Coordinates of C-alpha atoms in Angstrom, one line a residue:
M7 CA 0.0 -0.1 0.1
E8 CA 1.3 3.3 -0.8
S9 CA 2.7 5.6 1.7
I10 CA -0.2 8.0 3.5
Q11 CA 0.9 11.8 3.5
K12 CA -2.1 13.6 5.1
D13 CA -3.4 16.5 2.7
K14 CA -5.0 19.4 4.6
Q15 CA -7.8 19.4 1.6
L16 CA -8.9 15.8 2.5
M17 CA -11.4 15.4 5.1
T18 CA -11.2 11.6 7.2
G19 CA -13.5 9.5 7.5
Q20 CA -14.4 5.8 7.7
V21 CA -15.8 3.1 5.5
I22 CA -19.1 2.0 7.6
A23 CA -21.1 0.2 5.0
V24 CA -19.4 -1.5 1.4
Y25 CA -21.6 -1.8 -2.2
K26 CA -20.6 -3.0 -5.4
D27 CA -18.1 0.0 -6.4
R28 CA -19.5 2.6 -3.9
Y29 CA -18.9 3.1 -0.2
L30 CA -21.0 5.0 2.5
I31 CA -18.1 7.1 4.8
S32 CA -19.1 8.8 8.3
C33 CA -17.4 11.6 9.3
D34 CA -18.4 13.1 12.5
A35 CA -21.8 13.5 11.8
L36 CA -21.5 13.4 8.3
K37 CA -22.7 10.1 6.1
I38 CA -22.0 10.2 2.8
M39 CA -21.8 8.0 0.0
A40 CA -18.4 7.7 -1.9
E41 CA -16.3 6.3 -5.2
V42 CA -12.9 5.9 -5.5
S43 CA -10.7 8.7 -7.5
G44 CA -9.3 7.9 -11.3
R45 CA -6.1 7.9 -10.0
F46 CA -6.8 5.7 -7.4
Q47 CA -8.0 3.1 -10.0
Y48 CA -4.9 3.7 -11.8
M49 CA -2.8 2.8 -8.7
H50 CA -4.6 0.4 -7.5
Y51 CA -5.9 -3.3 -9.3
L52 CA -6.4 -5.6 -6.7
K53 CA -9.9 -5.8 -4.8
S54 CA -8.2 -6.1 -1.6
D55 CA -6.4 -2.5 -2.6
Y56 CA -9.8 -0.9 -2.6
P57 CA -11.4 0.6 0.9
Q58 CA -13.1 -2.3 2.7
I59 CA -15.0 -1.9 5.7
G60 CA -13.6 -0.6 8.7
D61 CA -11.3 1.3 6.5
M62 CA -9.9 4.7 7.4
V63 CA -9.9 7.1 4.5
Q64 CA -9.0 10.5 3.1
F65 CA -11.5 11.9 0.8
R66 CA -12.6 15.1 -0.9
K67 CA -16.5 16.2 -1.2
A68 CA -17.6 16.5 -5.3
D69 CA -20.8 17.8 -3.9
D70 CA -23.1 17.6 -1.4
D71 CA -24.1 14.0 -1.9
L72 CA -20.9 12.5 -3.6
A73 CA -17.4 12.3 -1.9
I74 CA -14.1 10.9 -3.7
I75 CA -12.2 8.8 -1.8
E76 CA -8.2 9.4 -2.6
R77 CA -6.0 7.5 0.1
I78 CA -6.9 4.6 2.1
E79 CA -4.9 5.1 5.6
I80 CA -2.7 2.3 6.9
R81 CA -4.8 -0.5 8.4
K82 CA -3.8 -1.6 11.9
S83 CA -5.7 -4.4 11.4
V84 CA -7.4 -6.9 9.0
L85 CA -9.4 -9.9 9.2
E86 CA -8.9 -11.6 5.9
R87 CA -9.2 -14.9 3.9
Q88 CA -8.3 -16.6 0.4
G89 CA -11.0 -15.7 -2.1
V90 CA -13.6 -18.0 -3.5
G91 CA -13.5 -19.3 -7.1
T92 CA -10.6 -19.3 -9.8
I93 CA -8.8 -16.3 -8.9
M94 CA -8.4 -16.9 -5.4
E95 CA -7.1 -13.1 -4.4
R96 CA -7.3 -11.8 -0.9
H97 CA -10.5 -11.1 0.3
I98 CA -10.9 -8.8 3.3
L99 CA -13.5 -9.0 5.5
A100 CA -13.3 -6.3 7.8
A101 CA -10.2 -3.4 8.5
N102 CA -9.4 -1.8 11.5
I103 CA -10.8 -4.3 14.2
D104 CA -10.1 -4.9 17.9
L105 CA -12.0 -8.2 18.5
T106 CA -13.1 -10.9 16.3
F107 CA -15.8 -13.2 17.7
I108 CA -16.1 -17.0 16.0
C109 CA -19.6 -17.9 16.6
M110 CA -20.8 -21.8 16.3
S111 CA -24.1 -23.2 17.5
L112 CA -24.5 -25.9 20.0
N113 CA -26.1 -28.4 17.3
E114 CA -25.2 -29.6 14.0
D115 CA -23.2 -26.6 12.8
F116 CA -20.5 -27.5 15.3
N117 CA -17.5 -29.0 13.6
I118 CA -14.0 -28.7 14.9
T119 CA -12.3 -28.6 11.6
K120 CA -14.6 -25.5 10.3
L121 CA -13.3 -24.3 13.9
R122 CA -9.8 -24.5 13.2
N123 CA -10.5 -23.2 9.8
F124 CA -12.0 -20.1 11.3
L125 CA -9.2 -19.8 13.9
S126 CA -6.2 -19.6 10.9
L127 CA -8.0 -16.6 9.7
T128 CA -7.2 -15.0 13.1
Y129 CA -3.9 -16.5 14.5
D130 CA -1.1 -13.9 15.1
Q131 CA -3.1 -11.4 14.2
A132 CA -3.3 -7.5 16.3
F133 CA -6.9 -8.2 17.4
K134 CA -8.2 -10.4 20.3
T135 CA -10.4 -13.6 19.2
I136 CA -13.2 -14.9 21.6
I137 CA -14.8 -18.1 20.5
L138 CA -18.7 -17.7 21.1
L139 CA -21.0 -21.0 21.3
T140 CA -24.3 -20.0 19.9
K141 CA -27.9 -21.3 21.2
K142 CA -27.0 -22.7 24.4
D143 CA -30.3 -23.0 25.2
L144 CA -30.8 -25.5 22.4
C145 CA -28.0 -28.0 24.2
D146 CA -28.2 -30.3 27.2
D147 CA -24.4 -31.1 27.4
N148 CA -22.3 -27.8 26.9
K149 CA -19.3 -29.1 28.8
S150 CA -18.7 -31.6 26.1
Y151 CA -18.5 -29.1 23.6
V152 CA -16.3 -26.6 25.2
N153 CA -13.8 -29.7 26.3
Q154 CA -13.2 -30.0 23.0
V155 CA -12.7 -26.2 21.7
K156 CA -10.1 -26.1 24.7
R157 CA -8.0 -28.8 22.9
I158 CA -7.2 -26.6 19.9
T159 CA -7.0 -23.1 21.0
D160 CA -6.5 -21.2 24.2
N161 CA -8.5 -18.1 23.0
D162 CA -11.3 -17.6 25.3
I163 CA -14.3 -19.0 25.2
K164 CA -17.9 -18.3 26.0
I165 CA -21.2 -19.6 25.8
I166 CA -24.5 -17.6 25.0
S167 CA -27.9 -17.5 24.3
A168 CA -29.4 -14.8 22.8
F169 CA -32.4 -15.0 24.7
D170 CA -30.8 -14.9 28.2
E171 CA -30.6 -11.2 29.5
D172 CA -27.0 -11.8 31.3
D173 CA -25.6 -13.3 28.6
I174 CA -26.5 -10.3 26.3
K175 CA -25.2 -7.8 29.0
A176 CA -22.0 -9.6 29.6
L177 CA -21.4 -9.7 25.5
K178 CA -22.2 -5.8 25.4
D179 CA -19.6 -5.6 28.4
D180 CA -17.0 -7.2 25.9
L181 CA -17.9 -5.0 23.1
K182 CA -17.7 -1.6 25.1
G183 CA -15.1 0.7 23.1
Q184 CA -14.6 -2.0 20.6
T185 CA -14.6 -2.5 17.1
A186 CA -15.4 -5.9 16.5
V187 CA -16.6 -8.5 13.5
F188 CA -18.8 -11.5 13.8
I189 CA -17.8 -14.5 11.7
G190 CA -19.1 -17.5 11.1
S191 CA -21.1 -20.0 9.0
S192 CA -24.8 -19.4 8.0
G193 CA -27.4 -19.5 10.8
V194 CA -25.4 -19.8 13.8
G195 CA -26.6 -17.0 15.3
K196 CA -24.9 -13.7 14.5
S197 CA -27.4 -11.9 13.3
T198 CA -29.8 -12.5 16.0
L199 CA -26.9 -11.7 18.8
I200 CA -26.2 -8.6 17.2
N201 CA -29.7 -7.4 17.3
R202 CA -30.1 -8.2 20.7
V203 CA -27.4 -5.7 21.6
I204 CA -28.7 -3.0 18.9
G205 CA -32.1 -3.5 20.8
H206 CA -33.9 -3.9 17.6
E207 CA -33.8 -6.3 14.3
H208 CA -31.7 -4.3 12.2
F209 CA -30.6 -7.4 10.3
K210 CA -32.8 -9.4 9.3
T211 CA -33.4 -13.7 10.4
N212 CA -35.5 -16.1 9.5
D213 CA -36.9 -19.1 11.6
I214 CA -34.8 -22.2 11.9
R215 CA -35.1 -25.0 9.8
I216 CA -36.2 -28.3 11.6
S217 CA -34.2 -30.3 9.0
D218 CA -31.2 -28.9 10.1
A219 CA -31.3 -26.6 13.0
Q220 CA -30.0 -23.7 11.1
G221 CA -31.5 -20.6 11.2
R222 CA -31.8 -18.8 7.1
H223 CA -29.7 -15.7 6.8
T224 CA -30.2 -12.6 4.7
T225 CA -27.2 -10.6 5.4
V226 CA -25.4 -10.0 2.1
N227 CA -23.5 -6.7 2.3
R228 CA -20.9 -5.9 5.3
E229 CA -21.9 -3.2 7.9
L230 CA -20.7 -1.4 10.3
I231 CA -23.0 0.0 13.2
E232 CA -22.1 2.1 16.0
L233 CA -24.1 1.9 19.5
D234 CA -24.0 4.2 22.4
N235 CA -21.4 2.5 24.5
G236 CA -18.5 3.2 22.0
A237 CA -18.6 -0.3 20.3
K238 CA -18.6 -0.7 16.5
L239 CA -20.1 -3.9 15.6
I240 CA -19.6 -5.5 12.1
D241 CA -21.8 -8.5 10.8
T242 CA -20.8 -10.6 7.9
P243 CA -22.5 -13.2 5.5
G244 CA -22.2 -16.4 6.7
I245 CA -18.7 -18.2 5.2
R246 CA -19.3 -21.6 3.4
I247 CA -15.6 -21.6 2.6
V248 CA -12.9 -20.7 5.1
S249 CA -9.4 -20.6 4.0
S250 CA -6.6 -17.9 5.6
Y251 CA -4.3 -16.2 2.9
V252 CA -1.2 -16.2 4.6
V253 CA -0.9 -18.7 7.6
S254 CA 1.9 -18.8 10.3
E255 CA 3.5 -22.0 10.6
N256 CA 3.4 -21.3 14.7
E257 CA -0.5 -22.2 13.8
F258 CA 0.9 -25.7 13.2
E259 CA 2.4 -26.3 16.5
D260 CA 1.8 -29.5 17.0
I261 CA 3.2 -30.8 13.7
M262 CA 6.5 -28.5 13.8
S263 CA 7.1 -30.1 17.3
L264 CA 6.9 -33.4 15.8
S265 CA 8.8 -32.5 13.0
E266 CA 11.8 -31.0 14.9
G267 CA 12.0 -35.2 16.1
C268 CA 12.4 -36.3 12.4
K269 CA 16.0 -38.2 11.9
Y270 CA 16.8 -35.9 8.9
N271 CA 16.7 -32.0 9.0
D272 CA 15.4 -32.2 5.5
C273 CA 12.5 -35.0 6.1
T274 CA 9.9 -34.2 3.5
H275 CA 7.6 -36.1 5.7
D276 CA 6.9 -38.9 3.0
S277 CA 8.8 -41.8 3.3
E278 CA 12.2 -41.4 5.2
P279 CA 12.8 -43.3 8.0
G280 CA 13.0 -42.0 11.6
C281 CA 10.2 -39.5 10.3
M282 CA 7.8 -38.4 13.5
I283 CA 5.5 -37.1 11.4
R284 CA 4.8 -40.4 9.7
Q285 CA 5.0 -42.2 12.9
A286 CA 2.3 -40.1 14.3
L287 CA 0.4 -40.5 11.4
D288 CA 0.9 -44.3 11.9
T289 CA -0.4 -44.1 15.5
G290 CA -3.5 -41.4 15.6
E291 CA -1.5 -39.2 17.4
L292 CA -2.0 -36.8 14.5
T293 CA -4.9 -37.1 12.2
E294 CA -5.6 -37.5 8.6
D295 CA -7.3 -34.3 8.6
R296 CA -5.0 -32.1 10.4
W297 CA -1.9 -33.0 8.0
H298 CA -4.0 -32.5 5.2
Q299 CA -5.2 -29.1 6.4
Y300 CA -1.4 -28.2 7.2
Q301 CA 0.0 -29.3 3.9
K302 CA -3.0 -27.5 2.1
A303 CA -2.2 -24.3 3.9
M304 CA 1.7 -24.5 3.4
R305 CA 0.8 -24.8 -0.5
L306 CA -1.5 -21.7 -0.4
N307 CA 1.5 -19.7 1.1
K308 CA 3.6 -20.5 -1.3
F309 CA 1.1 -19.4 -4.0
N310 CA 0.1 -16.5 -2.5
K311 CA 3.8 -15.0 -1.7
Q312 CA 4.3 -15.8 -5.1
R313 CA 1.3 -13.6 -6.2
E314 CA 2.4 -10.8 -3.7
I315 CA 6.0 -10.6 -5.1
E316 CA 4.2 -10.2 -8.6
R317 CA 1.7 -7.6 -7.2
E318 CA 4.7 -5.2 -5.7
R319 CA 6.4 -5.3 -9.4
I320 CA 3.3 -4.2 -11.3
I321 CA 2.8 -1.4 -8.5
N322 CA 6.3 -0.4 -8.9
K323 CA 6.3 -0.3 -12.2
R324 CA 3.4 1.8 -12.5
L325 CA 4.8 4.1 -10.1
N326 CA 8.1 4.5 -12.4
K327 CA 5.8 4.9 -15.5
K328 CA 4.0 7.7 -13.7
Q329 CA 7.1 9.6 -12.0
T330 CA 8.6 9.0 -16.0
L331 CA 5.6 10.8 -17.0
N332 CA 5.8 13.5 -14.6

């Protein structure tokens, strides 16, 4: 991202809603629709380079109804994932957040592999992560679920029901003065919880389907909502496919610890004698799912790092061309 130099002619605001090619900006009491400038479009070509929910941007007013975004200020934190489809570029879910709630309901939606995938989005990030186990009113054995979660993460875990006043009050206390994003699969109760915190049905939800115990969720755009206690909440559409854009190997401490015991320093964990990874797979200490998750993450890391190098090359080429023309 280009370095940011303050321009006295520009105003600073926060992106609170993202549409196809327009953005709603909040600046003190002002809320105004905006689009990016022609210069911005020339200098940026990836979707992740464009304004995202939570971004602080510098803009000028074209008229009373439209603003022109010239720059994005440096993001203090980013929640991102690997995009879906054939392009698979970086997909930013929210920027400048302090807190991420991973929501998973205590019914058919609960899945440890899925939780690991969500955790991969938050590992080593500049924000706090809390696991919200929702719909506790539909579950008779909360403890077994909590124990499963504790085996894979040391993040805080909270069991909650949207219909428990004490739970909602505790959630509001956690949110006070924080910018928070709620993520999880569709139907786990994210929007219901946010509606309860806000105090009215801002996000529409539908009844739970009896067949799979999931709510039908109608959130299609991300939106930032400001509360009286200084909290800012971001709801996201249900995420069906979860894959981190770049994963730290530290997230796989279990595999890293095993590999340190391999006989050869350059062990490929394929068929070498004395391979502790193969031994752990044979004994069941390491599951095939966990090993495949690691292999997939490392392949994606290599691919995405090469993409970032190419991205920087193209940006530098455009900058040099612009300087030459000037």
